[in-house]
Amino acid sequence: MSETNLIIMSVEETTRSKKKSKLDIDRDILLNAYGLMCTARRMADTYEENRDVCSKYVHSTSKGHEAIQLAAGLQLQPYDYAALYYRDESVLLGLGLAPYELMLQLMAKRDDPFSGGRTYYSHPSLKREGFPVIPHQSSATGMQAIPATGMAQGIAYLESQGLMKGEERSVVMCSLGDGSVTEGEVAEAFQMAVLRKLPIIYLIQDNDWGISATGKEMRAMDAYEYAAGFKGMERMAVDGADFVDSYLGVKKAIEYVRKKRSPILIHAKCPLLGHHTSGVRKEWYRGDDLSHHQKFDPLDKLKYYLLAHGEDESTLQEIQQHAIAKVADDYQRALAAEDPAEETFDTHEFAPTPIQEEQGQRAPLGGEKVVMVDAALHAVDEILKRNPEALFYGQDVGGRLGGVFREAATLAQKYGDQRVFNTPIQEAYIVGSTAGMSAVGTKPIVEIQFADYIWPAMNQLVEELSKSCYLSNGKFPIQSLIRVPIGAYGGGGPYHSGSVESTLLTIRGIKVVYPSNAADMKGLLKASFYDPNPVVLLEHKGLYWSKVPGTTEAKTIEPDEDYIIPLGKANTVQQAAAEKIESGEACVVVTYGMGVYWAKEATKDISDRVTIIDLRTLNPIDWEAIADATQRHGRVFVLTEEPLLNSFAESLAGRISKTCFQYLDAPVWTLGAANLPAIPLQVKLERMMLPNAQKVETELWNLLRY
């Protein structure tokens, strides 16, 4: 029988070969598994017996899932990677984590090795010598499939470039509950795994429940049947309640992926013997179903197997008693452990960036002027040339087109389609995969084709990228540069002209950058790439080629290859005369992007009365520059392209009003687009909706005359 045929054995075939296969497992492995299974079971019972303490924070246990989880945990190697889900405590025990360590997380203690008390039980973030790497992932069920597949894609890329350290061939294991496979983002992950032939194992644990909904209510097919639709996805079904069957199945799956560098799905049927979580209790809805599931208890199955194969009852009893004593001792130690220091609550929002000062030459002698889109292209080219671990992907950025704005022209031809390539129309995957890419050491640059298309990616941006550094206690910052063409440019219509910065700025843990000219584009793009945190780079389409009237100054002399601008530093692009400021006849415009050019055009005849600050970075924001200018001028105008109501601009105006109230000689003025849900296609209607230089000039005079 071929290797592939062995791998895709049905449950019935696996059962028929069980007697022969069972002899292939070493006795020490079996006894270790039994001890760990007893440990996991006693942990679950301890938590239930001490509900007043242990249910202070919601948790799930692996009760009923121990066999398949231990089969996985005992076979992953230190050079492997894993993305686990919230029920996977037995995987962690199998990897070698102590009950005490898991209990520290259960009780949100200071020395919780994963998050320092910041996130839920069995939400690991592990970067420890001798263990597989387990990056942070969220509780959004199924959402870990994309970052996990990104890890596999990163490994495949590093291998293709000869950049993988060591001779071992790493695999990624992504653990999912069967109910989560109905998520659309799981389909995106599967699609990329088979399209790119990635070294990943999808371990699907199916207990036929999704909180209170049964499998029949939630799905038309189980994960094993569903995976058949993804050409190139090998499949395996195992009895997830039988340790021997599970262990041998996982062993074959790992061997297959190590050798073939191609994905496989393991479907493991398991009983659910505990609660969905401590907050949704089994007695509320399970009824007779619980007694049915009890018949498939993996602990009983393994014990009967061991006894049937000559193991002594007293040996198993001794193992069980040792587990009980260990859990009791670890529980008391965890109970007495210290809570996190309250003053540490705000650490690790971001990892420190190495870019602190402006470097290189902004306008070298003999330099030629370039438009913004070319400055960005040249910056990415220089990054790829210097950083072999860097790659660039998104929709239509590959060699055939080089981006719909030609922002990636020639890059695929220079660096090959392993480094610069097209993706399917999968914004969630484009963004979420960067979390996995970063975890394995690659440095991704990705593109969302238009800002209006970013919405399918928001779940990954919010739940996976933005929270990783904070919830992993600083272990897993995500280096991710996400390029997003934005803004209106004359007739682009409702799905190609939108501005989204206010939404992005409500997401903590990401940085948002918005250059307004070619020199800033190059310097900020490079700083964004070298920043170890997620950065969204907003690139105004109307400034790309300086073709929109009034934007010729967006074309600048191209900085040299070493030019870089630290994030969070605003730029004063126009300075009012000192005497006008002193006499109270001046104001300051705080803006960014296209607003810079509206403001400059509007103030051609009164430039001595108006200072213009280009923020360049919206988060982190250069508050010091804003506050200083407010104090000196006494009149502030905040200008944005977004609809004004509830926008970033209004928020900033409110902050200025509160913090600098005593310095103000007038209300903080604001101007933005009309408060409508979309930008209309017809250019006259678009003109009515958006700010322009004439509207800015009118409002500036209202402010100056106040």
XYZ file of C-alpha atoms in Angstrom, residues 108-112 115-119 338-350 469-474:
29
model
C -4.207 35.030 36.219
C -1.042 35.045 38.310
C 2.093 37.116 37.813
C 4.267 34.210 36.720
C 1.803 32.814 34.193
C 0.760 36.186 29.366
C 1.582 37.299 32.896
C -2.084 37.095 33.857
C -3.483 38.877 30.817
C -5.381 36.205 28.943
C 1.611 36.333 43.545
C -0.757 38.354 41.411
C 0.671 40.649 38.731
C 1.873 44.040 39.919
C -0.847 46.533 39.042
C 1.623 49.068 37.703
C 2.585 46.651 34.906
C -0.883 46.786 33.333
C 0.184 48.960 30.395
C 3.499 47.368 29.462
C 4.102 45.762 26.047
C 1.555 47.643 23.983
C 4.345 47.871 21.420
C 2.468 41.784 21.780
C 0.358 42.808 24.773
C -1.251 39.444 25.472
C 1.980 37.492 25.007
C 3.639 39.796 27.544
C 5.987 41.066 24.866
